[in-house]
């Protein structure tokens, strides 16, 4: 088989694997990136996550509405995040951190740092 054909075959296999991973569901994708929180449909996703001490968590707002990322103990408070904007915080100490949106206080999540 010529090299060019081999390359094309492996490329198609690679794309197929990517599509399969996408079809397997967003919860799987989230589990593979523990430092990432998506804000969508007025929810933090995942609503509960565990990271290692020293990890930086990134929040990204996908909604057209602005949201904020606020710790109820006052450790951090983001500015209002417009669509596709991100906020990052580095968790140095182990503990359980409650997070909510300052604009929509019913939006909540818990981040456990171990
Ligand atoms: Cu909000």
PDB file of C-alpha atoms and ligand atoms in Angstrom:
ATOM      1  CA  UNK A   1       0.000   0.000   0.000  1.00  0.00           C
ATOM      2  CA  UNK A   2       1.429   3.428  -0.904  1.00  0.00           C
ATOM      3  CA  UNK A   3       2.394   5.704   1.983  1.00  0.00           C
ATOM      4  CA  UNK A   4      -0.176   8.313   0.963  1.00  0.00           C
ATOM      5  CA  UNK A   5      -3.044   5.848   1.308  1.00  0.00           C
ATOM      6  CA  UNK A   6      -1.775   4.737   4.705  1.00  0.00           C
ATOM      7  CA  UNK A   7      -1.732   8.336   5.904  1.00  0.00           C
ATOM      8  CA  UNK A   8      -5.289   8.863   4.733  1.00  0.00           C
ATOM      9  CA  UNK A   9      -6.492   5.716   6.493  1.00  0.00           C
ATOM     10  CA  UNK A  10      -4.889   6.672   9.797  1.00  0.00           C
ATOM     11  CA  UNK A  11      -6.352  10.166   9.528  1.00  0.00           C
ATOM     12  CA  UNK A  12      -9.843   8.765   9.038  1.00  0.00           C
ATOM     13  CA  UNK A  13      -9.353   6.455  12.028  1.00  0.00           C
ATOM     14  CA  UNK A  14      -8.226   9.417  14.154  1.00  0.00           C
ATOM     15  CA  UNK A  15     -11.262  11.494  13.156  1.00  0.00           C
ATOM     16  CA  UNK A  16     -13.516   8.539  13.881  1.00  0.00           C
ATOM     17  CA  UNK A  17     -12.090   8.228  17.394  1.00  0.00           C
ATOM     18  CA  UNK A  18     -12.645  11.949  17.995  1.00  0.00           C
ATOM     19  CA  UNK A  19     -16.263  11.688  16.846  1.00  0.00           C
ATOM     20  CA  UNK A  20     -16.824   8.670  19.064  1.00  0.00           C
ATOM     21  CA  UNK A  21     -15.439  10.543  22.068  1.00  0.00           C
ATOM     22  CA  UNK A  22     -17.739  13.485  21.355  1.00  0.00           C
ATOM     23  CA  UNK A  23     -20.740  11.184  20.997  1.00  0.00           C
ATOM     24  CA  UNK A  24     -19.920   9.454  24.290  1.00  0.00           C
ATOM     25  CA  UNK A  25     -21.254  12.475  26.124  1.00  0.00           C
ATOM     26  CA  UNK A  26     -20.169  15.718  27.727  1.00  0.00           C
ATOM     27  CA  UNK A  27     -19.975  14.188  31.220  1.00  0.00           C
ATOM     28  CA  UNK A  28     -17.123  11.980  30.059  1.00  0.00           C
ATOM     29  CA  UNK A  29     -15.335  14.960  28.535  1.00  0.00           C
ATOM     30  CA  UNK A  30     -15.741  16.934  31.761  1.00  0.00           C
ATOM     31  CA  UNK A  31     -14.371  14.072  33.834  1.00  0.00           C
ATOM     32  CA  UNK A  32     -11.228  14.128  31.724  1.00  0.00           C
ATOM     33  CA  UNK A  33     -10.583  17.838  32.349  1.00  0.00           C
ATOM     34  CA  UNK A  34     -10.990  18.226  36.127  1.00  0.00           C
ATOM     35  CA  UNK A  35      -9.876  21.867  36.180  1.00  0.00           C
ATOM     36  CA  UNK A  36     -12.601  23.108  33.828  1.00  0.00           C
ATOM     37  CA  UNK A  37     -16.078  24.332  34.727  1.00  0.00           C
ATOM     38  CA  UNK A  38     -18.587  25.323  32.074  1.00  0.00           C
ATOM     39  CA  UNK A  39     -21.338  27.816  32.867  1.00  0.00           C
ATOM     40  CA  UNK A  40     -24.283  27.053  30.634  1.00  0.00           C
ATOM     41  CA  UNK A  41     -28.074  27.249  30.910  1.00  0.00           C
ATOM     42  CA  UNK A  42     -27.703  29.001  34.283  1.00  0.00           C
ATOM     43  CA  UNK A  43     -25.777  26.063  35.729  1.00  0.00           C
ATOM     44  CA  UNK A  44     -22.228  25.264  36.714  1.00  0.00           C
ATOM     45  CA  UNK A  45     -21.173  21.994  35.084  1.00  0.00           C
ATOM     46  CA  UNK A  46     -20.058  19.862  36.823  1.00  0.00           C
ATOM     47  CA  UNK A  47     -21.929  20.930  39.983  1.00  0.00           C
ATOM     48  CA  UNK A  48     -19.408  19.080  42.136  1.00  0.00           C
ATOM     49  CA  UNK A  49     -15.782  18.386  41.372  1.00  0.00           C
ATOM     50  CA  UNK A  50     -12.605  17.339  43.151  1.00  0.00           C
ATOM     51  CA  UNK A  51      -9.155  18.676  42.303  1.00  0.00           C
ATOM     52  CA  UNK A  52      -5.705  18.366  43.824  1.00  0.00           C
ATOM     53  CA  UNK A  53      -4.301  21.199  45.936  1.00  0.00           C
ATOM     54  CA  UNK A  54      -2.375  23.575  43.693  1.00  0.00           C
ATOM     55  CA  UNK A  55      -4.808  23.096  40.795  1.00  0.00           C
ATOM     56  CA  UNK A  56      -6.089  26.027  38.808  1.00  0.00           C
ATOM     57  CA  UNK A  57      -9.771  25.871  37.960  1.00  0.00           C
ATOM     58  CA  UNK A  58     -11.046  27.701  34.895  1.00  0.00           C
ATOM     59  CA  UNK A  59     -14.671  28.760  34.548  1.00  0.00           C
ATOM     60  CA  UNK A  60     -16.035  29.618  31.107  1.00  0.00           C
ATOM     61  CA  UNK A  61     -19.397  31.272  30.582  1.00  0.00           C
ATOM     62  CA  UNK A  62     -21.181  29.983  27.487  1.00  0.00           C
ATOM     63  CA  UNK A  63     -24.463  31.758  28.224  1.00  0.00           C
ATOM     64  CA  UNK A  64     -25.513  35.014  26.581  1.00  0.00           C
ATOM     65  CA  UNK A  65     -26.266  36.281  30.100  1.00  0.00           C
ATOM     66  CA  UNK A  66     -23.426  37.476  32.334  1.00  0.00           C
ATOM     67  CA  UNK A  67     -22.511  35.338  35.346  1.00  0.00           C
ATOM     68  CA  UNK A  68     -20.031  35.686  38.180  1.00  0.00           C
ATOM     69  CA  UNK A  69     -17.997  33.138  40.124  1.00  0.00           C
ATOM     70  CA  UNK A  70     -18.127  33.858  43.860  1.00  0.00           C
ATOM     71  CA  UNK A  71     -16.848  31.879  46.835  1.00  0.00           C
ATOM     72  CA  UNK A  72     -19.244  32.098  49.785  1.00  0.00           C
ATOM     73  CA  UNK A  73     -16.304  32.453  52.206  1.00  0.00           C
ATOM     74  CA  UNK A  74     -15.026  35.494  50.287  1.00  0.00           C
ATOM     75  CA  UNK A  75     -11.861  33.836  48.973  1.00  0.00           C
ATOM     76  CA  UNK A  76     -12.519  34.941  45.411  1.00  0.00           C
ATOM     77  CA  UNK A  77     -15.063  36.863  43.357  1.00  0.00           C
ATOM     78  CA  UNK A  78     -14.916  37.282  39.600  1.00  0.00           C
ATOM     79  CA  UNK A  79     -16.114  40.252  37.617  1.00  0.00           C
ATOM     80  CA  UNK A  80     -19.221  39.656  35.507  1.00  0.00           C
ATOM     81  CA  UNK A  81     -18.282  37.196  32.776  1.00  0.00           C
ATOM     82  CA  UNK A  82     -19.815  37.865  29.399  1.00  0.00           C
ATOM     83  CA  UNK A  83     -20.304  35.099  26.864  1.00  0.00           C
ATOM     84  CA  UNK A  84     -17.137  33.042  26.259  1.00  0.00           C
ATOM     85  CA  UNK A  85     -15.190  34.900  28.954  1.00  0.00           C
ATOM     86  CA  UNK A  86     -13.216  32.916  31.508  1.00  0.00           C
ATOM     87  CA  UNK A  87     -12.136  33.263  35.123  1.00  0.00           C
ATOM     88  CA  UNK A  88      -9.378  31.315  36.862  1.00  0.00           C
ATOM     89  CA  UNK A  89      -8.550  30.619  40.491  1.00  0.00           C
ATOM     90  CA  UNK A  90      -5.738  28.530  41.921  1.00  0.00           C
ATOM     91  CA  UNK A  91      -6.718  26.412  44.918  1.00  0.00           C
ATOM     92  CA  UNK A  92      -3.684  26.083  47.171  1.00  0.00           C
ATOM     93  CA  UNK A  93      -5.288  24.684  50.321  1.00  0.00           C
ATOM     94  CA  UNK A  94      -7.334  21.504  50.749  1.00  0.00           C
ATOM     95  CA  UNK A  95     -10.954  22.080  51.742  1.00  0.00           C
ATOM     96  CA  UNK A  96     -14.505  22.271  50.502  1.00  0.00           C
ATOM     97  CA  UNK A  97     -15.259  25.443  48.592  1.00  0.00           C
ATOM     98  CA  UNK A  98     -18.820  26.547  47.874  1.00  0.00           C
ATOM     99  CA  UNK A  99     -19.225  28.625  44.735  1.00  0.00           C
ATOM    100  CA  UNK A 100     -22.240  30.534  43.481  1.00  0.00           C
ATOM    101  CA  UNK A 101     -23.167  33.157  40.894  1.00  0.00           C
ATOM    102  CA  UNK A 102     -23.532  36.604  42.464  1.00  0.00           C
ATOM    103  CA  UNK A 103     -26.162  37.577  39.882  1.00  0.00           C
ATOM    104  CA  UNK A 104     -28.169  34.342  40.105  1.00  0.00           C
ATOM    105  CA  UNK A 105     -27.553  32.975  43.630  1.00  0.00           C
ATOM    106  CA  UNK A 106     -29.438  29.751  42.898  1.00  0.00           C
ATOM    107  CA  UNK A 107     -26.530  28.736  40.643  1.00  0.00           C
ATOM    108  CA  UNK A 108     -24.227  26.750  42.923  1.00  0.00           C
ATOM    109  CA  UNK A 109     -21.397  24.297  42.854  1.00  0.00           C
ATOM    110  CA  UNK A 110     -18.999  22.691  45.283  1.00  0.00           C
ATOM    111  CA  UNK A 111     -15.279  22.275  44.656  1.00  0.00           C
ATOM    112  CA  UNK A 112     -13.406  19.870  46.895  1.00  0.00           C
ATOM    113  CA  UNK A 113      -9.649  20.368  47.054  1.00  0.00           C
ATOM    114  CA  UNK A 114      -7.656  17.432  48.390  1.00  0.00           C
TER     115      UNK A 114
HETATM  116 CU1  LIG B   1     -25.434  33.789  36.871  1.00  0.00          CU
END
